[in-house]
Amino acid sequence: AEDKVSFYANITAIEPIMDAFSKSTGIKGEYTRISTAKFLSTVFTEFEANKLMADVIQAPLPVLEMLKEKGVIAPYVSPEAAKYPEWTNKNGIQLFGIEYVGIIYNRELVKPEDVPKRYQDLADPKWKDKIVMANPASHATTICWLIGLRENVFASDQEWREFLKGLAANRPMFVASFGPTPAPIESGEKQIGISMPKYIVTKAPAPLDWARVENQPLMGTPRAMGISSKAPHPQAAKKFMDYWLSKDAMTLLANDVGEYVLAPGVFPPIAGMDKAQVIPIRELADDEIARWGEEFKKIFAIR
Amino acid sequence: MTGRHSGLTLLLIAIVGFLTICPVIMLIFGSLSEGLTASGKFTLAKYITAYTDPALLEVIWNTVIFVGGAATTATALALFLAYLNIRTDIPFKFIFGIISIIPMMIPHLLFSVSWVLLLNPSNGILNLILQQAFSLHHAPFNIYSLPGMVLVEGLLDLPIAYLIIAPAMASFDASLEESSRVCGASTAKTIFRITLPVLRPAILAAFILCVIRGLASFAVPSVIGMPGRIYVLATHLYQMVSTGFAADYGKAAAVGMSVLLASIILIYLYRYLTSASDRFVTIAGRGYKPTIIKLQRSKIPLFLILGFLSFILIILPVVVLFYTSLVPYSMVPSMRALSMMGLKHWIEVLNDPISLLSLKNSLFLGVVGATLGIVLSIFVAYVIVKVRSRSAGILESLSFLSFSFPGIVIGVGFMWFFVRTPLYATVWALLIGYIATYLPYGIRPLSSAFVQIHDHLEESSLVAGASYLTTLRRIVIPLLVPGIVSGWVLMATMFVRELSLSVVLSRPGTEVLAVQILRFSEDGLWGKLSALGIMMIGVSTLLVLLVTLIGRWFRPVDR
Amino acid sequence: MEIRITGLRKHYASDGRIIKALDDVDLTIPSNQIFTLLGPSGCGKTTLLRSIVGLESPDAGEIRIGDDIVYSSAQNISLPTEKRGLGMVFQTYAIWPHMNVYDNVAYPLQNRKVPKEEIRRRVAETLAFVQLEGYENRPATKLSGGQQQRVALARALVAKPRVILFDEPLSNLDAKLREETRKELKTFLYDLQITAVYVTHDRVEALALSDTIAVMRTGRIIEIGSPKKIYFDAESEFVADFIGRANLVKAVVRQQLPGTTIVDSGIGRLSCRKGDFPPDTKVTLCLRPEFISLARGDHPGTNVVQGTIVSMVFVGDAFEGEIRVGDQHLLARIEPETDLAVGDEVGFQVSPDHCLLVAG
Amino acid sequence: MEIRITGLRKHYASDGRIIKALDDVDLTIPSNQIFTLLGPSGCGKTTLLRSIVGLESPDAGEIRIGDDIVYSSAQNISLPTEKRGLGMVFQTYAIWPHMNVYDNVAYPLQNRKVPKEEIRRRVAETLAFVQLEGYENRPATKLSGGQQQRVALARALVAKPRVILFDEPLSNLDAKLREETRKELKTFLYDLQITAVYVTHDRVEALALSDTIAVMRTGRIIEIGSPKKIYFDAESEFVADFIGRANLVKAVVRQQLPGTTIVDSGIGRLSCRKGDFPPDTKVTLCLRPEFISLARGDHPGTNVVQGTIVSMVFVGDAFEGEIRVGDQHLLARIEPETDLAVGDEVGFQVSPDHCLLVAG
Ligand SMILES: Nc1ncnc2c1ncn2[C@@H]1O[C@H](COP(=O)(O)OP(=O)(O)OP(=O)(O)O)[C@@H](O)[C@H]1O
Ligand SMILES: Nc1ncnc2c1ncn2[C@@H]1O[C@H](COP(=O)(O)OP(=O)(O)OP(=O)(O)O)[C@@H](O)[C@H]1O
Ligand SMILES: [Fe+3]
Ligand SMILES: [Mg+2]
Ligand SMILES: [Mg+2]
C-alpha cells in the first residue's frame, strides 16, 4: 500500500526530481514546501499532535539536528551514501548539498577588471550604494556566512572586522532573504551582491555571473535529509532517499536548479564551478546566531 | 426590541467566538509556553525578552507613522474616488470603480516590487524619466523611505476603504447636502461640514480597518521598509522569529498581544464615536431621492485629475507587472528589453500543474468562502448595528480578534488550533481560517450600510406580519445589496490572494495562488511571479465583475 | 378588538434630562371604533402607538389586545410585533425603496400566504381606493411625497388587520385628497368593523373621523370623549383650546343662578352655561369664533359684546376676523359675503349656551 | 426681488413614459409678496421650486431673480445654488442629523461670516420664533416630526435671505401650532419685505397666507390670481374644485339675461352669476357649501333647491352635511347649533351671485 511518499523540504524547484522519482519507482512523491522560518514549528507542532505526514524530511543541517534531538528523525543510511564523502553522513542524517553563497554581479554593468578577486574587495568604496545583500541582522544563512568568512577566510578577527566596517560603509541595500537579492542586480538597480550562484542557472539568460575569488572558498550551510521516525510509509521513504541520493537525481538537481551537490563529480552548469572550493560552514547554535545578529546590527547600523 | 435578539446574539457570539478565539487562545498559550509549540511548560520569559528589546520603541514610532499615514492616505483617496464616482456625473464611472479596487487583487508583494521598479533611487523608471525631463542630478524620489511605505500601503488599502465608503455614499440622502447649499455653503464646504460628518461611521470604519490591516501588513515593510532600514512591527516580528533556525512564534505572539490590545481599543473607540447611530440615518423612506451632482465646468479637470491619479497610482504598477512577466529577467525598459519580450513565463506557468491547481483552489475558496462569510457577516452586522447591547459590543470585538493579529503569527495560531482537529491539512481548514480572520471585511461594509436604513423600513415589515427572517430576506438584504457586494468583493479578492494563513495551512493538494507566488518569489522568479500575479488579478476581476453585475440586477434603489 | 392599556410608562433620557414620553397611561380603546389620539407635537402620541404595535418596549405597564396580553412588564410578556397581527401607517411612510408600488402593497398578503390571484385582486382594489391605479410598476422612489403616503396607506389596509394604527397618515395629502381619503377611510373602517387607532394633530381630522378622541399632553391622557363632548364640553382650558379655535378669556364667577352662571370677564359681564364653580372662582371663558355673529353698530339686549374689527383674513368659506374688545382680542368667523371691513365698530349677542366655563 | 420664469421645462423619463414635471412654465413672481404654488400632489410644485433654487437643472427656459439671470438654457447660464442667496425649507426637513439644533440653525449665518455674538443672538431669536427655546443642545434626531420641521423653518429664516422658498413647511405641525405659525410667518414675511414662494396643497394655508396664488396641474400653471379671485372667480372647474369645497353640477346654458345666466342643471333650473357662454353650452355650476343655508320643509321663491339630508359629520365649528337632490349629492355647511338631522327634508334658496358657472 505504499504507493505514496511525503517529502517535507525547504529546497526549491525540485518538481523534476519528484517526477523522475515517480516514473522510475511508481511511487507518487508529494512535495510539501515549508520555508525555513516556519520549518521547525510546523514539524514540531504536527509531530506533537501525531499529525506529522512527512516520510522524508529535508532542511538545513542545523534544523535537522534539532529535529533529531526531539526524536523526529529515524537514522537511516542509504546504500547510495557510500559514494559520498564520509563527512556527509551524520549518524543517520545525510548531507547531499551545500547552500553555497558567493559574490554575484551584473556582467553588463561591472567591467571585468572591476570584478572582485577576493572577498575583501567588497569593502572597496567604489561599491558604495551598489551592493545588495540579505539582512545580516536577521537572515540566518547570511549571518552564518559572515561567521564562515571569519573562520575560514580572514587571518584575524581584526581583519574581518575591518572588512565588515568597509562593507557597512558601502551602505549595502538589505533585503529579507536571498530570494530578492538577484532582481536588483539583474535590473541594474544594484551591481553586485552577496547571493547564491545557483541563480545564474535559474535566472538565465539574466546577465549574472559570480566572482571567482582566488584561493578563497565558497561557503554555505549543508543541506541535509533524513527519514521521519513516524513515517507513514517507511519503505517508500527509504526508496525515495535512495533515489534522491543517486547520481541521476543529483545531476538533475545540479543542472536544473543550479544546486551544489556533494555527489562526487556532479557540478552545476556554472562556468568555473567545478574548480571552485566549496566548503560547509560550521554549525552555529541559534543563540550564537542571535548574538551575532545583534553584533551585526550594530556594525551595519541597521537601526 | 431587546429580548428577542438576545438568542441570536448569543448564537453569533458562540459561532464567531469559536472561530476567532481558538487560534488566539493557542497563540496566548504559545506565548506563555517554553519551546516552539503551544504545549510547553509555562514561562513568562518570552514576554520579558520581547518587551525589553530596546529597539521596540523606535519600531513602535515607525509603525504609528506608517500605519496612520497609510490609513489616512487610503481613506482620503477612497473618499475622493467614491464621491466623484458615486455622487457626481463624472464620465467612465464603471472603469474608475474597478480601478479603485484593483490593488485589492494584486498580491501585495508584487505591487510593492512594481513600485520599487518605478521609484527606486538608482534606476527607478519614473525617477529616470523625471531626471531626464528636468535634468536632475539625483533621483527625485526614494521609495525606500517612510513616505514611500505610506504611499504603497495606502494604495494597497485603498480598496478596503473604498468598498466601505462607496455604499454609504450611494445611499446618502441628497437633500441634506442640498439644504446646505441653499444655506450658502459652497460644494466644498458642504462636503466638509455635512457630507463627511454624516458619513462618519463609514469613514471611521474604513480608517480603522486600514489601520488594522496596516499593522498586519508584511509585504510593504519587507520589500520597501527593510532596504530603507525602516522597521515596523511586522518586520520587527519577522526579524525576531527568523534570526536563527528555530523560529519562536510564541515570542512573536507575545508582541502581537499588544497589537491585539491596540486594535481592540480602536474598535471600542470607533463604537464610542458612532454610538448615536440614529444620527447617521440617511435613508428614511420618505421622499428619498438619490441625486447625482452635475459637475458642469469642473467635470473635465476633475476627470483629468482622477484619470491621472488612477494611471500613476494604480495602472502604472500593473503595467510594470505585465511588462515584468514578458521580459526574460528584471530589466529597465529599453529597445533591447522590447526585443527580448516573449511569453516564456506565461507558458511555463500555464504548464505547471501546481500553479493550475492553486488557481482552481483559490477560485473555490474565493467564491465559497466569500459567500459563507457574507452570510455570517449579515447576521453579525445586524446585531452590531441594530441591537447595540453590551453583548453586541462583545460580538463586534470578537469579530476583530484574529484579524487584529499580525499576519505572520496568526497563521501559526491557526496551525496550532487546526492540528488538534480532523480538518488539518484539508481545504476546509483554509476556508474556516479565512472566514474567521477576514470576517471584518464582510461586517464593516455591511454595518455601515445597515446604519443607513431607517428603522421604520424594517418596522413596517414586522407590522406587515413578516417574521424577522422574512424581513431580513425581503427588506433588509435587498436594501443592503451595495454593502453585500462590497463585502463579497472584499472577501473574495482577499481569499484569492490570501497568504498569511495559507502559507502555514496549505499542503500538497490544497495549494493556493498566494503560496505559489511566494514560492516563485523565494526563488527570485519574478517573471513567473508576475505572470501568475496577473492571472490572479484576472480571476479576481472576473469575480468582481460578476458580482457587480449581479448586484446591479438586484439593485435596491432604482435611479 | 378592544385594546386595554394600564399604567404604561416610557421615559427617555436625553442630555441628562428625563423626557416622560408616556407617563402612566391608562386607556381603553373600545372595539370597532375609530379612536383618535390627539395632542400637540411631542406629547407622546407616536410613542404610545409604537408601544401598542410592539415596536417600542415600554418601561412598565400592560397592554391587552382583545383577550391577549401583548405586553406586560409584571408578567414579563412581550409579543413580537409580527405576531400581533396589526396594521400600521407610519409617519415617515416607510415605503420600501427597492420595491415597486405593487410589491409594497402585496407584501403583507404575501406574508399571510394568500393565494397569488387573490393578492392581485386585493392589491388592485386597494390601489384603486387610494387612487393609485396604474402605478403598480412605478418604483417606490419615483413617487411624489403624497403618492408615497398613499402607498403606505394601501399597504396597511390591504390585509384587513384586526386593529389598524395610523400615525398622521393624511398629513402629506393635499386638502381635497385628504378630505376624500378621510371620508373613504371612514367608510372603509366602518365597513371593516375594525378597531382603528389614529394619531393626529389635525383637529378637523380628529373630529370628523373619530368615534372617540383622547387628548394627550406631555405623556398623559388628559381627556377622553366623543367629538362633541370634547368640543363643546371640554373640562380643561387646554383641551378646549386645542380641539378648535377658541377665544379664551379670564373671568371670575359672580353668581350661580338656576340654569346659568354669571361671570365678570375681560369682555364684560356675561351669563354663561351652568358650570359647577363657587362664586369668586377664577375661571376661563371659552367662546368659539363660529358662535360670534358680528353686526355693525350697537346691539341691544343682554349678553352683548361690543368691539372693533382689527383684521380680516380670507380663508375661502369665511373670513377669520379679529376684534378688539377692551384690551382683549377675539377671533370671529365672518361670513364670506359680509360687508364688514377692518375698522368697523361691531357687536354681537352670544347665547349663554355658547359660553363655556372651564377651570382656569 | 421679482422672479421671472419663462418657458421652463423639465421632463423625467420613467418606465419608458415621459413625465412632464414642468411643461413650459411662464410665471412672474412679484417682488415682496407671498406667492403660493398650489396644486395636487405630483403636479410639479416641488420641481418648480427646486429649479428656482438651483437644485434641479431644467431642460429649457430661463429664470431671473431680480436683475440676475440665474438660469438660462439659451445663454447656458446656471448659477450654483449657494450663489443664489435664497432660503429654503425642505419637504423632508433635511435636518442634519449630526448636529444639534443650535448648529443646524446657526449654519447659514456661519456661511455668511456673521460674527459669533450676532449669530448667537439671531439663532436665539429665531428659535424663540418657532417656539423651540431651550432645545439648542438637543441632537437633531431626538426631535419629534413637528419639532424637526420647526428647526428647518428656523434655519431658512435665520439669515434673512432675499427670497425664501417653502416646500410645505407646515404640513407636520399640529393645527393650533400651524395656525399660529402661519400667522406669525405672515407677519414676519411682511416685516422682512421679502419675496416668498410657498408650495402647499393646503387651500386654507394658501388662501390665508398668500398675496397671489398660482394653481398648478400636471406641470402647468393654469390660473393665477389673488385668493379671492381664485376662490370666487375661478375660470376652470379644476381650480374651483381645488381651491375650496365645491359642489360641481353639470348644467346647460338656457338663456342669457342682463346680469344673469339661466341654466338647467342636475338640481333644477337656476339663475346664475353672469357667465360668458352662448345658450346650449354645457357648463359646470359651482356652488360652495357655505352658501347653502338649509332649512327644514318647503321653500318659496326662486332659485330654490329641495332635497334630503343623507349624512352629517361634526367637524367642530360646523357640520358637513350631505343632501341628496334628485340623483345629485350636495355638500352643505350646517351651523353647529342646528336642529336638523339625517333624513330631514330640507331646502335652500341660493343667490345667483353664489352660483358660479365655469367651463365644463
Ligand atoms: N429616542 C428618543 N430619545 C429621546 N427622546 C425621545 C426619543 N423619541 C422621542 N423622544 C421625545 O419623546 C417625546 C414624545 O415623542 P413622540 O414622537 O411620541 O411625539 P409625538 O406626539 O408623536 O409628536 P409629533 O406629533 O411631532 O410626531 C418628544 O418630546 C420627543 O422629543
Ligand atoms: N427623479 C424623478 N424621476 C421621475 N419622475 C419624477 C422624479 N421626480 C419627480 N418625478 C415625478 O414628477 C412629478 C412632479 O413631482 P413633484 O415632486 O414636483 O410633485 P409635487 O407637486 O411636489 O407633489 P407633492 O405635493 O406630492 O410633493 C410627479 O409625477 C413625480 O412622480
Ligand atoms: Fe499584505
Ligand atoms: Mg409623532
Ligand atoms: Mg412636493
Short mmCIF file of C-alpha atoms in Angstrom, two decimals, chain A residues 10-202:
data_model
loop_
_atom_site.label_atom_id
_atom_site.label_comp_id
_atom_site.label_asym_id
_atom_site.label_seq_id
_atom_site.Cartn_x
_atom_site.Cartn_y
_atom_site.Cartn_z
CA ASN A 10 12.79 23.77 2.06
CA ILE A 11 14.78 23.26 -1.13
CA THR A 12 13.02 24.70 -4.13
CA ALA A 13 12.20 23.90 -7.72
CA ILE A 14 12.59 20.16 -7.34
CA GLU A 15 9.47 19.12 -9.26
CA PRO A 16 11.61 17.48 -11.99
CA ILE A 17 13.16 15.14 -9.42
CA MET A 18 9.78 14.28 -7.93
CA ASP A 19 8.52 13.42 -11.41
CA ALA A 20 11.58 11.38 -12.25
CA PHE A 21 11.20 9.51 -8.95
CA SER A 22 7.57 8.66 -9.67
CA LYS A 23 8.47 7.49 -13.13
CA SER A 24 11.27 5.24 -12.02
CA THR A 25 9.56 3.71 -8.93
CA GLY A 26 5.83 4.06 -9.50
CA ILE A 27 5.51 5.73 -6.10
CA LYS A 28 3.85 9.09 -6.08
CA GLY A 29 6.01 11.71 -4.47
CA GLU A 30 4.24 14.55 -2.65
CA TYR A 31 6.32 17.57 -2.03
CA THR A 32 5.44 19.92 0.83
CA ARG A 33 7.47 23.04 0.74
CA ILE A 34 7.97 24.83 4.02
CA SER A 35 10.05 27.95 4.33
CA THR A 36 12.97 27.81 6.75
CA ALA A 37 11.36 30.27 9.12
CA LYS A 38 8.32 28.06 9.64
CA PHE A 39 10.05 24.71 9.32
CA LEU A 40 10.69 23.75 12.89
CA SER A 41 7.46 25.00 14.37
CA THR A 42 5.40 23.28 11.69
CA VAL A 43 7.11 19.94 12.04
CA PHE A 44 7.15 20.05 15.83
CA THR A 45 3.52 21.02 16.03
CA GLU A 46 2.45 18.22 13.73
CA PHE A 47 4.75 15.78 15.47
CA GLU A 48 3.34 16.54 18.90
CA ALA A 49 -0.22 16.27 17.61
CA ASN A 50 0.60 12.96 15.91
CA LYS A 51 -0.23 14.52 12.60
CA LEU A 52 3.21 14.55 11.04
CA MET A 53 2.65 13.39 7.49
CA ALA A 54 6.25 13.54 6.37
CA ASP A 55 8.11 10.41 5.34
CA VAL A 56 11.30 12.15 4.32
CA ILE A 57 12.43 15.48 5.69
CA GLN A 58 14.94 17.80 4.09
CA ALA A 59 16.23 21.01 5.67
CA PRO A 60 19.42 22.84 6.55
CA LEU A 61 21.60 20.69 8.77
CA PRO A 62 21.03 22.64 12.00
CA VAL A 63 17.27 22.22 11.61
CA LEU A 64 17.55 18.54 11.02
CA GLU A 65 19.80 18.12 14.02
CA MET A 66 17.25 19.82 16.20
CA LEU A 67 14.56 17.56 14.83
CA LYS A 68 16.68 14.55 15.51
CA GLU A 69 17.23 15.67 19.04
CA LYS A 70 13.44 15.66 19.56
CA GLY A 71 13.23 12.19 18.06
CA VAL A 72 11.57 13.20 14.83
CA ILE A 73 14.28 11.63 12.70
CA ALA A 74 14.99 7.93 12.50
CA PRO A 75 18.57 7.20 11.46
CA TYR A 76 18.90 5.69 8.02
CA VAL A 77 21.99 5.12 5.99
CA SER A 78 21.22 4.76 2.35
CA PRO A 79 23.32 2.39 0.24
CA GLU A 80 23.82 5.34 -2.09
CA ALA A 81 25.55 7.23 0.73
CA ALA A 82 28.59 5.07 0.29
CA LYS A 83 29.51 7.09 -2.81
CA TYR A 84 29.52 10.33 -0.81
CA PRO A 85 32.40 11.66 1.22
CA GLU A 86 32.46 10.31 4.72
CA TRP A 87 31.75 13.62 6.48
CA THR A 88 28.39 13.86 4.74
CA ASN A 89 26.90 11.17 6.96
CA LYS A 90 25.99 12.44 10.39
CA ASN A 91 24.61 9.48 12.32
CA GLY A 92 21.73 8.76 10.02
CA ILE A 93 21.31 12.26 8.70
CA GLN A 94 22.63 12.54 5.19
CA LEU A 95 24.16 15.70 3.74
CA PHE A 96 23.78 15.98 -0.01
CA GLY A 97 24.46 19.58 -0.91
CA ILE A 98 25.67 22.95 0.15
CA GLU A 99 23.53 26.08 0.00
CA TYR A 100 26.55 27.93 -1.37
CA VAL A 101 26.83 31.68 -1.17
CA GLY A 102 29.04 33.93 -3.23
CA ILE A 103 29.50 37.30 -4.79
CA ILE A 104 27.17 37.73 -7.73
CA TYR A 105 27.41 40.64 -10.14
CA ASN A 106 25.84 42.03 -13.27
CA ARG A 107 28.24 41.27 -16.07
CA GLU A 108 26.87 44.03 -18.23
CA LEU A 109 27.47 46.72 -15.66
CA VAL A 110 30.62 45.58 -13.91
CA LYS A 111 33.71 45.79 -16.04
CA PRO A 112 35.81 42.62 -15.97
CA GLU A 113 38.71 44.41 -14.30
CA ASP A 114 36.42 45.60 -11.51
CA VAL A 115 35.11 42.15 -10.60
CA PRO A 116 36.25 41.36 -7.05
CA LYS A 117 39.05 38.85 -6.79
CA ARG A 118 38.85 38.50 -3.06
CA TYR A 119 36.05 38.92 -0.55
CA GLN A 120 37.98 41.89 0.82
CA ASP A 121 37.31 43.79 -2.42
CA LEU A 122 33.65 44.21 -1.46
CA ALA A 123 34.78 46.76 1.09
CA ASP A 124 36.22 48.93 -1.67
CA PRO A 125 34.47 52.33 -1.65
CA LYS A 126 33.80 52.03 -5.38
CA TRP A 127 30.87 49.75 -4.49
CA LYS A 128 29.21 52.39 -2.40
CA ASP A 129 25.44 52.17 -2.90
CA LYS A 130 25.88 49.35 -5.41
CA ILE A 131 25.62 46.30 -3.17
CA VAL A 132 22.59 44.23 -2.25
CA MET A 133 22.59 41.56 0.43
CA ALA A 134 20.24 39.80 2.84
CA ASN A 135 19.81 41.48 6.18
CA PRO A 136 22.84 40.50 8.30
CA ALA A 137 20.93 41.17 11.49
CA SER A 138 18.27 38.58 10.90
CA HIS A 139 18.99 36.35 7.93
CA ALA A 140 20.48 33.23 9.47
CA THR A 141 22.32 31.98 6.40
CA THR A 142 23.95 35.35 5.84
CA ILE A 143 24.97 35.53 9.47
CA CYS A 144 26.47 32.08 9.26
CA TRP A 145 28.24 33.03 6.08
CA LEU A 146 29.81 36.10 7.64
CA ILE A 147 31.00 33.95 10.52
CA GLY A 148 32.26 31.48 7.94
CA LEU A 149 34.40 34.27 6.45
CA ARG A 150 35.82 34.98 9.85
CA GLU A 151 36.74 31.38 10.46
CA ASN A 152 37.76 30.26 7.01
CA VAL A 153 38.96 33.29 5.09
CA PHE A 154 40.27 36.07 7.23
CA ALA A 155 43.52 35.79 9.03
CA SER A 156 42.34 37.55 12.13
CA ASP A 157 39.25 38.85 13.81
CA GLN A 158 40.76 42.30 13.41
CA GLU A 159 40.99 41.98 9.62
CA TRP A 160 37.49 40.55 9.46
CA ARG A 161 36.07 43.44 11.40
CA GLU A 162 37.87 45.90 9.16
CA PHE A 163 36.22 44.19 6.22
CA LEU A 164 32.79 44.40 7.84
CA LYS A 165 33.29 48.06 8.58
CA GLY A 166 34.22 48.70 4.96
CA LEU A 167 31.25 46.73 3.75
CA ALA A 168 28.94 48.65 6.07
CA ALA A 169 30.41 51.94 4.86
CA ASN A 170 29.34 50.99 1.33
CA ARG A 171 25.75 51.10 2.56
CA PRO A 172 24.53 47.85 1.07
CA MET A 173 20.80 47.54 0.47
CA PHE A 174 19.31 44.93 2.77
CA VAL A 175 16.53 42.62 1.72
CA ALA A 176 14.71 39.97 3.73
CA SER A 177 16.39 36.88 2.32
CA PHE A 178 18.35 35.57 -0.68
CA GLY A 179 15.18 35.38 -2.80
CA PRO A 180 15.04 39.12 -3.52
CA THR A 181 18.81 39.54 -4.00
CA PRO A 182 19.22 38.76 -7.70
CA ALA A 183 16.42 41.01 -9.02
CA PRO A 184 18.12 44.34 -8.24
CA ILE A 185 21.37 43.05 -9.75
CA GLU A 186 19.64 41.90 -12.94
CA SER A 187 17.76 45.11 -13.38
CA GLY A 188 20.80 47.24 -12.66
CA GLU A 189 19.37 48.86 -9.56
CA LYS A 190 22.45 47.46 -7.83
CA GLN A 191 25.50 45.98 -9.46
CA ILE A 192 26.78 43.38 -7.09
CA GLY A 193 25.59 41.40 -4.15
CA ILE A 194 26.05 38.60 -1.68
CA SER A 195 23.79 35.97 -3.11
CA MET A 196 23.66 32.43 -4.42
CA PRO A 197 25.45 31.39 -7.60
CA LYS A 198 22.61 28.99 -8.40
CA TYR A 199 20.63 31.98 -9.67
CA ILE A 200 22.98 32.10 -12.63
CA VAL A 201 21.29 28.86 -13.69
CA THR A 202 17.71 29.52 -12.65
#
